Amino acid sequence: MAIANRVDPIVGTKEDAGGKIMRHAGLLSAQLQQLRTRMYPPKSEKTLRSFLTNEVSKLTSIPDSTLKLMSTEGRGPVPSRLENNHRVYTLGQINELRALFAKQKPAEALRFLPRRRPGEHLQVIAIANFKGGSAKTTTCVHLSHYLALQGYRVLALDLDPQASLSAMFGFQPEVDVGSNETIYAALRYDDTERRSIREVIRKTYFEGIDLVPGNLEVMEYEHETPRVLASKSGSGAIFFERLKLALAEVEADYDVVILDTPPSLGFLTLSAIYAATSMIITMLDVASMSQFLLMMGDLISVLNESGAQLDQDFIRYLVTRHDPNDAPQSQVVAMLRHMFGTDVLLPTAIESTAVEAAGLAKRSIYELEMGQIGRDTHKRAREAVDGVNEAIIRLINDSWGRT
C-alpha cells in the first residue's frame, strides 16, 4: 500500500515518507551532537577511572602490603593520592606493575602478565545473535574491559551499523567516524579506496583496548557484496575471507579480538563466523534462539559449499538478562542445560539495574566506582559479570593449551 504524501505541520509543505525520515534523522543527529557537546566539551575525551590499592591487588595478585611498601620505598610506578590520602593507580600503571613482577618472577610470569606466548594463536571471538536486545554489545563491552583489566591486549571490532559498541567507547558514529573509517574500508572491493585495517584502528581511553569503529557505512558491504558476486567482479579474496585476512595483518599486536556482530545474518555476520576462532551466542528467549540456530545452520552450510572450513575452538551459549528468581526462566535454563550440556555457559548474565544504569551512562560495570550505586547492587552485578568473563577466559586458555 502506498504511503500518501502529507502536509507536514512544521514545514507546511507536502513531504513524502522518505523525506520526513531523513529530516527527522537530521534533527535528531543535530540534537544528539548538542547533548554530546554539553556532556563532553570539544576537547574533552572519555577517561577511565583510577583504581584503589585493594582493587589493584585483586587484579594483579600482588599483595596489598607489597604495593604499599613499593610506594613508600619509591619502587615501581608512583600512584596518585586522593583527598583521603588513599593511593590510586591508572590501568597503565597497573600494567607496569605486571611487567615488573613478570620480569622479577619469570616462573610465575603468566600469572602477572597473561598475554599469549609464541605458538598461541590469536583468539577471535564473535558475539552473535540476530535478535536485537539480546545483550551482544553489553557482552562485548564487559568482556573487552575485563580482558584489558587482566592484562590482555584487545581489539574490539564494531560490525554493527547501529554502532552501539563505538558509542560505548566514546565515539559518536555520525560525528566522530568519517567516510572510509570503519571496517568497510578494509573489506571493500575497490582497490583504489581499500585501506589496511591498521589505518582504521583507533586507540581508546581504556588502556589495552583498541577499536575499529562502526557507523552506517558498514552496510555498504551488505549492498556491494551481492553485486560483486552477481557480476563476478572485484579483486582479491572472496567475500567471507576478507575479514579474516584483514585481521591477519595485525595478528601480532593482540591477544584477543572481540567481534560485535550485527543483529542480522548477512554477509558481515558470515564473515565474522568465518574469521572467528570461537563464538559466544547470546540467548534471550528460546523461540528466537530456535530460529537463529536454524538460520545459522543454513549459513554455515553456505560457507561450507563455498569451500570454507570452520574450525572453532569453542561455541558457547550465554543466557542473558537472566532473573534467577523467576521460576519459568529457571525451568527454561534447566531445559537448555539438559539439551546442550556444557555448551551452555554455567554463569549467566543476570538482569541488573547496575548494568543498565552503567549502560545508560555509556559505561561498563567495571567503570563504576563503589559509591556510584548501592553497594549490594554493585557487588551482585560485578560478581555475575566477572563469573561470565572468567568462564570465557578459561576457554581461551584451554584453546592455548594452558593448564
CSV table of C-alpha atoms in Angstrom, one decimal:
chain,number,residue,atom,x,y,z
A,1,MET,CA,0.0,0.0,0.0
A,2,ALA,CA,1.5,3.4,-1.0
A,3,ILE,CA,2.1,5.9,1.7
A,4,ALA,CA,0.4,9.2,0.8
A,5,ASN,CA,2.2,12.4,0.9
A,6,ARG,CA,1.2,14.5,3.9
A,7,VAL,CA,1.4,18.2,4.7
A,8,ASP,CA,3.9,18.5,7.5
A,9,PRO,CA,2.6,20.7,10.3
A,10,ILE,CA,6.1,22.2,10.9
A,11,VAL,CA,7.4,22.9,7.4
A,12,GLY,CA,3.9,23.5,5.8
A,13,THR,CA,4.7,21.6,2.6
A,14,LYS,CA,3.9,18.2,1.3
A,15,GLU,CA,6.6,15.7,2.4
A,16,ASP,CA,6.9,12.1,1.4
A,17,ALA,CA,7.8,9.4,3.9
A,18,GLY,CA,11.5,9.2,2.8
A,19,GLY,CA,11.8,13.0,3.2
A,20,LYS,CA,10.3,13.0,6.6
A,21,ILE,CA,12.5,10.2,7.9
A,22,MET,CA,15.6,11.9,6.5
A,23,ARG,CA,14.6,15.3,8.0
A,24,HIS,CA,13.9,13.7,11.4
A,25,ALA,CA,17.2,11.9,11.2
A,26,GLY,CA,19.0,15.2,10.7
A,27,LEU,CA,17.1,16.9,13.5
A,28,LEU,CA,17.9,14.0,15.9
A,29,SER,CA,21.5,13.8,14.9
A,30,ALA,CA,21.9,17.6,15.5
A,31,GLN,CA,20.2,17.3,18.9
A,32,LEU,CA,22.5,14.4,19.9
A,33,GLN,CA,25.5,16.4,18.9
A,34,GLN,CA,24.4,19.3,21.1
A,35,LEU,CA,23.8,17.0,24.0
A,36,ARG,CA,27.2,15.4,23.5
A,37,THR,CA,28.9,18.8,23.3
A,38,ARG,CA,27.3,19.8,26.6
A,39,MET,CA,28.3,16.5,28.3
A,40,TYR,CA,31.7,16.3,26.7
A,41,PRO,CA,33.2,19.6,25.6
A,42,PRO,CA,35.0,19.6,22.2
A,43,LYS,CA,38.5,18.9,23.7
A,44,SER,CA,37.4,16.5,26.4
A,45,GLU,CA,37.7,12.8,26.0
A,46,LYS,CA,36.3,9.9,27.9
A,47,THR,CA,38.6,8.7,30.6
A,48,LEU,CA,39.0,5.6,32.7
A,49,ARG,CA,38.8,5.9,36.5
A,50,SER,CA,41.8,5.1,38.7
A,51,PHE,CA,41.9,2.0,40.9
A,52,LEU,CA,42.5,1.8,44.7
A,53,THR,CA,45.3,-0.3,46.1
A,54,ASN,CA,42.9,-3.2,47.1
A,55,GLU,CA,41.5,-3.3,43.6
A,56,VAL,CA,45.0,-3.4,42.1
A,57,SER,CA,45.9,-6.3,44.4
A,58,LYS,CA,42.8,-8.3,43.2
A,59,LEU,CA,43.6,-7.6,39.6
A,60,THR,CA,47.3,-8.4,39.8
A,61,SER,CA,47.5,-10.9,42.7
A,62,ILE,CA,50.2,-8.6,44.1
A,63,PRO,CA,49.6,-8.3,47.9
A,64,ASP,CA,48.3,-5.0,49.2
A,65,SER,CA,51.1,-4.8,51.7
A,66,THR,CA,53.7,-5.2,48.9
A,67,LEU,CA,52.1,-2.4,46.9
A,68,LYS,CA,52.2,-0.1,49.9
A,69,LEU,CA,55.8,-0.9,50.6
A,70,MET,CA,56.8,-0.3,47.0
A,71,SER,CA,55.1,3.1,47.1
A,72,THR,CA,56.8,4.0,50.3
A,73,GLU,CA,60.2,3.0,49.0
A,74,GLY,CA,59.7,4.7,45.6
A,75,ARG,CA,59.8,1.4,43.6
A,76,GLY,CA,57.7,0.9,40.6
A,77,PRO,CA,55.1,3.3,39.2
A,78,VAL,CA,54.2,6.2,41.6
A,79,PRO,CA,50.5,6.2,42.5
A,80,SER,CA,48.4,9.3,42.9
A,81,ARG,CA,46.8,10.3,46.2
A,82,LEU,CA,43.1,11.0,46.8
A,83,GLU,CA,42.0,13.7,49.2
A,84,ASN,CA,41.7,11.0,51.9
A,85,ASN,CA,45.3,10.0,51.2
A,86,HIS,CA,44.4,6.7,49.6
A,87,ARG,CA,46.7,5.5,46.8
A,88,VAL,CA,45.2,5.1,43.3
A,89,TYR,CA,46.8,3.7,40.1
A,90,THR,CA,45.9,4.1,36.5
A,91,LEU,CA,45.4,1.0,34.4
A,92,GLY,CA,48.7,1.9,32.6
A,93,GLN,CA,50.5,1.8,35.9
A,94,ILE,CA,48.9,-1.5,36.8
A,95,ASN,CA,50.3,-2.9,33.6
A,96,GLU,CA,53.7,-1.5,34.5
A,97,LEU,CA,53.4,-3.5,37.8
A,98,ARG,CA,52.5,-6.6,35.9
A,99,ALA,CA,55.5,-6.3,33.6
A,100,LEU,CA,57.8,-5.6,36.5
A,101,PHE,CA,56.7,-8.7,38.5
A,102,ALA,CA,56.7,-10.9,35.4
A,103,LYS,CA,60.4,-9.9,34.9
A,104,GLN,CA,61.3,-10.4,38.5
A,105,LYS,CA,59.5,-13.8,38.8
A,106,PRO,CA,59.8,-15.5,35.4
A,107,ALA,CA,58.5,-18.8,36.7
A,108,GLU,CA,55.2,-17.0,37.5
A,109,ALA,CA,55.2,-14.6,34.6
A,110,LEU,CA,51.9,-15.9,33.2
A,111,ARG,CA,50.2,-15.1,36.5
A,112,PHE,CA,51.2,-11.5,36.3
A,113,LEU,CA,51.2,-11.0,32.5
A,114,PRO,CA,48.8,-13.4,30.8
A,115,ARG,CA,49.4,-12.3,27.2
A,116,ARG,CA,49.7,-15.0,24.6
A,117,ARG,CA,53.0,-16.6,24.0
A,118,PRO,CA,54.7,-17.9,20.9
A,119,GLY,CA,52.7,-20.8,19.4
A,120,GLU,CA,49.4,-19.5,20.9
A,121,HIS,CA,47.1,-18.3,18.1
A,122,LEU,CA,45.1,-15.1,18.1
A,123,GLN,CA,41.7,-15.7,19.7
A,124,VAL,CA,38.9,-14.1,17.7
A,125,ILE,CA,35.6,-14.3,19.5
A,126,ALA,CA,32.3,-13.4,17.6
A,127,ILE,CA,29.4,-12.4,19.9
A,128,ALA,CA,26.4,-13.3,17.8
A,129,ASN,CA,22.6,-13.3,17.7
A,130,PHE,CA,20.2,-11.9,15.1
A,131,LYS,CA,17.8,-10.6,17.7
A,132,GLY,CA,18.3,-7.0,18.9
A,133,GLY,CA,18.3,-6.6,22.6
A,134,SER,CA,20.0,-9.9,23.3
A,135,ALA,CA,22.9,-8.1,25.1
A,136,LYS,CA,25.5,-8.6,22.4
A,137,THR,CA,27.1,-5.2,22.8
A,138,THR,CA,26.9,-5.4,26.6
A,139,THR,CA,28.6,-8.7,26.4
A,140,CYS,CA,31.3,-7.3,24.1
A,141,VAL,CA,32.0,-4.3,26.2
A,142,HIS,CA,32.2,-6.2,29.5
A,143,LEU,CA,34.4,-8.9,28.0
A,144,SER,CA,36.7,-6.4,26.4
A,145,HIS,CA,37.0,-4.4,29.6
A,146,TYR,CA,37.6,-7.5,31.8
A,147,LEU,CA,40.3,-8.8,29.4
A,148,ALA,CA,42.1,-5.5,29.4
A,149,LEU,CA,41.9,-5.3,33.2
A,150,GLN,CA,43.6,-8.7,33.4
A,151,GLY,CA,46.4,-7.5,31.2
A,152,TYR,CA,45.4,-8.9,27.7
A,153,ARG,CA,45.7,-6.8,24.5
A,154,VAL,CA,42.3,-6.5,23.0
A,155,LEU,CA,40.9,-5.3,19.6
A,156,ALA,CA,37.2,-4.6,19.6
A,157,LEU,CA,35.6,-4.5,16.2
A,158,ASP,CA,32.2,-2.9,15.6
A,159,LEU,CA,30.4,-4.7,12.7
A,160,ASP,CA,27.0,-3.3,13.6
A,161,PRO,CA,25.8,-0.3,11.6
A,162,GLN,CA,24.0,0.9,14.7
A,163,ALA,CA,27.5,1.2,16.2
A,164,SER,CA,26.5,0.8,19.9
A,165,LEU,CA,29.9,-0.6,20.7
A,166,SER,CA,31.6,2.5,19.3
A,167,ALA,CA,29.3,4.8,21.3
A,168,MET,CA,30.3,2.8,24.5
A,169,PHE,CA,33.9,3.7,23.8
A,170,GLY,CA,33.1,7.4,23.4
A,171,PHE,CA,32.7,7.7,19.6
A,172,GLN,CA,29.5,9.2,18.2
A,173,PRO,CA,29.1,7.3,14.9
A,174,GLU,CA,27.7,10.0,12.7
A,175,VAL,CA,30.1,12.7,14.0
A,176,ASP,CA,33.4,11.1,15.1
A,177,VAL,CA,33.6,8.3,12.4
A,178,GLY,CA,34.0,9.6,8.9
A,179,SER,CA,33.9,8.1,5.4
A,180,ASN,CA,36.1,5.1,4.9
A,181,GLU,CA,37.0,4.9,8.6
A,182,THR,CA,35.1,1.7,9.5
A,183,ILE,CA,35.8,-2.0,8.9
A,184,TYR,CA,34.3,-1.4,5.4
A,185,ALA,CA,37.4,0.4,4.4
A,186,ALA,CA,39.4,-2.8,4.9
A,187,LEU,CA,36.8,-5.1,3.3
A,188,ARG,CA,35.7,-3.1,0.3
A,189,TYR,CA,36.3,-4.5,-3.2
A,190,ASP,CA,37.5,-1.2,-4.7
A,191,ASP,CA,41.3,-1.5,-4.8
A,192,THR,CA,41.9,2.3,-5.0
A,193,GLU,CA,39.8,3.0,-1.9
A,194,ARG,CA,40.6,0.0,0.2
A,195,ARG,CA,42.7,0.6,3.3
A,196,SER,CA,44.7,-1.6,5.7
A,197,ILE,CA,42.8,-2.4,8.8
A,198,ARG,CA,45.8,-0.9,10.7
A,199,GLU,CA,44.8,2.5,9.3
A,200,VAL,CA,41.2,2.4,10.8
A,201,ILE,CA,42.1,1.1,14.2
A,202,ARG,CA,41.8,3.7,17.0
A,203,LYS,CA,43.2,3.8,20.4
A,204,THR,CA,40.6,4.1,23.2
A,205,TYR,CA,40.6,5.7,26.6
A,206,PHE,CA,40.7,2.2,28.1
A,207,GLU,CA,44.3,1.1,28.3
A,208,GLY,CA,44.9,-2.2,26.4
A,209,ILE,CA,41.8,-1.9,24.1
A,210,ASP,CA,41.9,-0.7,20.5
A,211,LEU,CA,38.7,-0.2,18.4
A,212,VAL,CA,37.6,-0.4,14.8
A,213,PRO,CA,34.5,1.8,15.0
A,214,GLY,CA,31.3,1.4,13.0
A,215,ASN,CA,28.5,3.5,11.6
A,216,LEU,CA,26.0,3.2,8.8
A,217,GLU,CA,28.9,2.8,6.3
A,218,VAL,CA,29.4,-0.8,7.2
A,219,MET,CA,26.1,-1.6,5.5
A,220,GLU,CA,27.8,-0.8,2.2
A,221,TYR,CA,29.4,-4.2,2.4
A,222,GLU,CA,26.0,-5.8,2.5
A,223,HIS,CA,25.0,-3.9,-0.6
A,224,GLU,CA,28.2,-4.3,-2.5
A,225,THR,CA,28.8,-8.0,-2.0
A,226,PRO,CA,25.8,-9.3,-3.9
A,227,ARG,CA,26.6,-7.0,-6.9
A,228,VAL,CA,30.2,-8.3,-6.9
A,229,LEU,CA,29.0,-12.0,-6.6
A,230,ALA,CA,26.5,-11.5,-9.4
A,231,SER,CA,28.9,-9.8,-11.8
A,232,LYS,CA,31.9,-11.8,-10.7
A,233,SER,CA,33.8,-8.5,-10.5
A,234,GLY,CA,36.1,-7.2,-7.7
A,235,SER,CA,39.6,-8.3,-6.9
A,236,GLY,CA,41.2,-10.1,-4.0
A,237,ALA,CA,39.7,-12.7,-1.7
A,238,ILE,CA,36.1,-14.0,-1.8
A,239,PHE,CA,33.7,-12.1,0.5
A,240,PHE,CA,33.8,-14.4,3.6
A,241,GLU,CA,37.7,-14.4,3.6
A,242,ARG,CA,38.2,-10.7,3.7
A,243,LEU,CA,37.7,-10.0,7.4
A,244,LYS,CA,40.0,-13.0,8.4
A,245,LEU,CA,42.7,-11.7,6.0
A,246,ALA,CA,42.4,-8.2,7.4
A,247,LEU,CA,42.8,-9.4,11.0
A,248,ALA,CA,45.9,-11.4,9.9
A,249,GLU,CA,47.6,-8.0,9.2
A,250,VAL,CA,47.5,-7.1,12.9
A,251,GLU,CA,47.7,-10.6,14.4
A,252,ALA,CA,50.9,-9.9,16.3
A,253,ASP,CA,49.5,-6.9,18.1
A,254,TYR,CA,46.7,-8.5,20.0
A,255,ASP,CA,45.8,-11.5,22.2
A,256,VAL,CA,42.0,-11.4,21.7
A,257,VAL,CA,39.7,-9.8,19.1
A,258,ILE,CA,36.1,-9.3,20.0
A,259,LEU,CA,33.6,-9.0,17.1
A,260,ASP,CA,30.3,-7.3,17.8
A,261,THR,CA,28.1,-8.7,15.0
A,262,PRO,CA,25.0,-7.0,13.5
A,263,PRO,CA,21.5,-8.2,14.5
A,264,SER,CA,21.1,-9.9,11.2
A,265,LEU,CA,22.5,-12.9,9.3
A,266,GLY,CA,24.1,-11.2,6.3
A,267,PHE,CA,27.5,-11.1,4.7
A,268,LEU,CA,29.1,-9.3,7.6
A,269,THR,CA,27.9,-12.0,10.0
A,270,LEU,CA,29.1,-14.7,7.6
A,271,SER,CA,32.5,-13.0,7.5
A,272,ALA,CA,32.6,-12.9,11.3
A,273,ILE,CA,31.7,-16.5,11.7
A,274,TYR,CA,34.5,-17.5,9.2
A,275,ALA,CA,37.1,-15.2,10.9
A,276,ALA,CA,36.2,-16.3,14.4
A,277,THR,CA,38.1,-18.9,16.3
A,278,SER,CA,35.3,-19.1,18.8
A,279,MET,CA,31.7,-17.9,19.2
A,280,ILE,CA,29.5,-16.8,22.1
A,281,ILE,CA,25.8,-16.9,21.2
A,282,THR,CA,23.7,-14.7,23.5
A,283,MET,CA,20.4,-16.3,24.4
A,284,LEU,CA,17.4,-14.1,25.3
A,285,ASP,CA,14.4,-16.3,24.6
A,286,VAL,CA,14.0,-19.9,23.4
A,287,ALA,CA,11.7,-19.2,20.4
A,288,SER,CA,14.1,-16.7,18.7
A,289,MET,CA,17.1,-19.0,19.5
A,290,SER,CA,15.5,-21.9,17.6
A,291,GLN,CA,15.1,-19.7,14.6
A,292,PHE,CA,18.6,-18.3,15.0
A,293,LEU,CA,20.1,-21.7,15.1
A,294,LEU,CA,18.2,-23.0,12.1
A,295,MET,CA,19.3,-19.9,10.1
A,296,MET,CA,22.8,-20.2,11.4
A,297,GLY,CA,23.0,-23.8,10.3
A,298,ASP,CA,21.9,-22.8,6.8
A,299,LEU,CA,24.5,-20.0,6.7
A,300,ILE,CA,27.3,-22.3,7.8
A,301,SER,CA,26.2,-24.8,5.0
A,302,VAL,CA,26.5,-21.9,2.5
A,303,LEU,CA,30.0,-21.3,3.8
A,304,ASN,CA,30.9,-25.0,3.5
A,305,GLU,CA,29.5,-25.1,-0.1
A,306,SER,CA,31.8,-22.1,-0.9
A,307,GLY,CA,34.8,-24.1,0.3
A,308,ALA,CA,35.1,-22.5,3.8
A,309,GLN,CA,36.1,-24.8,6.6
A,310,LEU,CA,35.2,-23.7,10.0
A,311,ASP,CA,37.5,-24.8,12.8
A,312,GLN,CA,36.5,-23.1,16.0
A,313,ASP,CA,37.9,-23.7,19.4
A,314,PHE,CA,34.6,-23.4,21.2
A,315,ILE,CA,31.0,-22.3,20.7
A,316,ARG,CA,29.0,-21.5,23.9
A,317,TYR,CA,25.6,-20.2,24.7
A,318,LEU,CA,25.3,-17.3,27.2
A,319,VAL,CA,22.0,-16.8,28.9
A,320,THR,CA,21.4,-13.1,29.1
A,321,ARG,CA,19.1,-10.8,31.1
A,322,HIS,CA,18.5,-13.7,33.4
A,323,ASP,CA,16.4,-13.4,36.5
A,324,PRO,CA,17.4,-16.4,38.7
A,325,ASN,CA,14.4,-15.8,40.9
A,326,ASP,CA,11.9,-16.2,38.0
A,327,ALA,CA,10.7,-19.8,38.1
A,328,PRO,CA,9.7,-20.1,34.4
A,329,GLN,CA,13.1,-18.7,33.4
A,330,SER,CA,14.9,-21.1,35.6
A,331,GLN,CA,12.9,-24.0,34.0
A,332,VAL,CA,13.9,-22.9,30.5
A,333,VAL,CA,17.5,-22.6,31.5
A,334,ALA,CA,17.4,-26.0,33.1
A,335,MET,CA,15.9,-27.4,29.8
A,336,LEU,CA,18.7,-25.8,27.8
A,337,ARG,CA,21.4,-27.2,30.0
A,338,HIS,CA,19.8,-30.7,29.7
A,339,MET,CA,19.7,-30.4,25.9
A,340,PHE,CA,23.1,-28.7,25.3
A,341,GLY,CA,25.1,-29.7,28.3
A,342,THR,CA,28.3,-27.8,28.9
A,343,ASP,CA,27.8,-25.8,25.7
A,344,VAL,CA,25.6,-23.5,27.8
A,345,LEU,CA,27.9,-21.4,30.0
A,346,LEU,CA,27.3,-22.1,33.7
A,347,PRO,CA,27.4,-18.4,34.7
A,348,THR,CA,24.6,-16.3,33.4
A,349,ALA,CA,24.4,-12.6,32.6
A,350,ILE,CA,21.8,-11.6,35.2
A,351,GLU,CA,19.3,-8.8,34.7
A,352,SER,CA,20.8,-6.0,36.8
A,353,THR,CA,19.8,-2.4,37.4
A,354,ALA,CA,23.5,-1.7,37.9
A,355,VAL,CA,24.5,-2.9,34.4
A,356,GLU,CA,21.5,-1.0,33.0
A,357,ALA,CA,22.5,2.2,34.8
A,358,ALA,CA,26.1,1.9,33.7
A,359,GLY,CA,24.9,1.3,30.1
A,360,LEU,CA,22.8,4.5,30.1
A,361,ALA,CA,25.9,6.4,31.1
A,362,LYS,CA,27.9,4.6,28.3
A,363,ARG,CA,29.9,2.7,30.8
A,364,SER,CA,30.5,-0.8,31.9
A,365,ILE,CA,30.1,-2.1,35.4
A,366,TYR,CA,34.0,-2.0,35.7
A,367,GLU,CA,34.0,1.8,35.2
A,368,LEU,CA,31.6,2.4,38.1
A,369,GLU,CA,33.1,3.2,41.5
A,370,MET,CA,31.5,1.5,44.5
A,371,GLY,CA,29.8,4.7,45.8
A,372,GLN,CA,28.1,5.5,42.5
A,373,ILE,CA,25.4,2.9,43.1
A,374,GLY,CA,24.2,0.8,46.0
A,375,ARG,CA,27.0,-1.4,47.4
A,376,ASP,CA,25.0,-4.6,47.3
A,377,THR,CA,23.6,-3.9,43.9
A,378,HIS,CA,27.1,-3.2,42.6
A,379,LYS,CA,28.6,-6.3,44.3
A,380,ARG,CA,25.9,-8.7,42.8
A,381,ALA,CA,26.3,-7.3,39.3
A,382,ARG,CA,30.1,-7.3,39.4
A,383,GLU,CA,30.2,-10.9,40.6
A,384,ALA,CA,27.8,-12.0,37.9
A,385,VAL,CA,29.7,-10.2,35.1
A,386,ASP,CA,33.0,-11.5,36.5
A,387,GLY,CA,31.7,-15.0,36.5
A,388,VAL,CA,30.8,-14.9,32.8
A,389,ASN,CA,34.1,-13.4,31.8
A,390,GLU,CA,36.2,-15.7,33.9
A,391,ALA,CA,34.4,-18.7,32.2
A,392,ILE,CA,35.3,-17.3,28.8
A,393,ILE,CA,38.9,-16.7,29.8
A,394,ARG,CA,39.2,-20.3,30.9
A,395,LEU,CA,38.0,-21.4,27.5
A,396,ILE,CA,40.6,-19.1,25.9
A,397,ASN,CA,43.4,-20.5,28.0
A,398,ASP,CA,42.2,-24.0,27.2
A,399,SER,CA,42.4,-23.2,23.5
A,400,TRP,CA,46.0,-22.1,24.0
A,401,GLY,CA,46.8,-25.3,25.9
A,402,ARG,CA,47.4,-23.6,29.2
A,403,THR,CA,46.6,-25.5,32.4
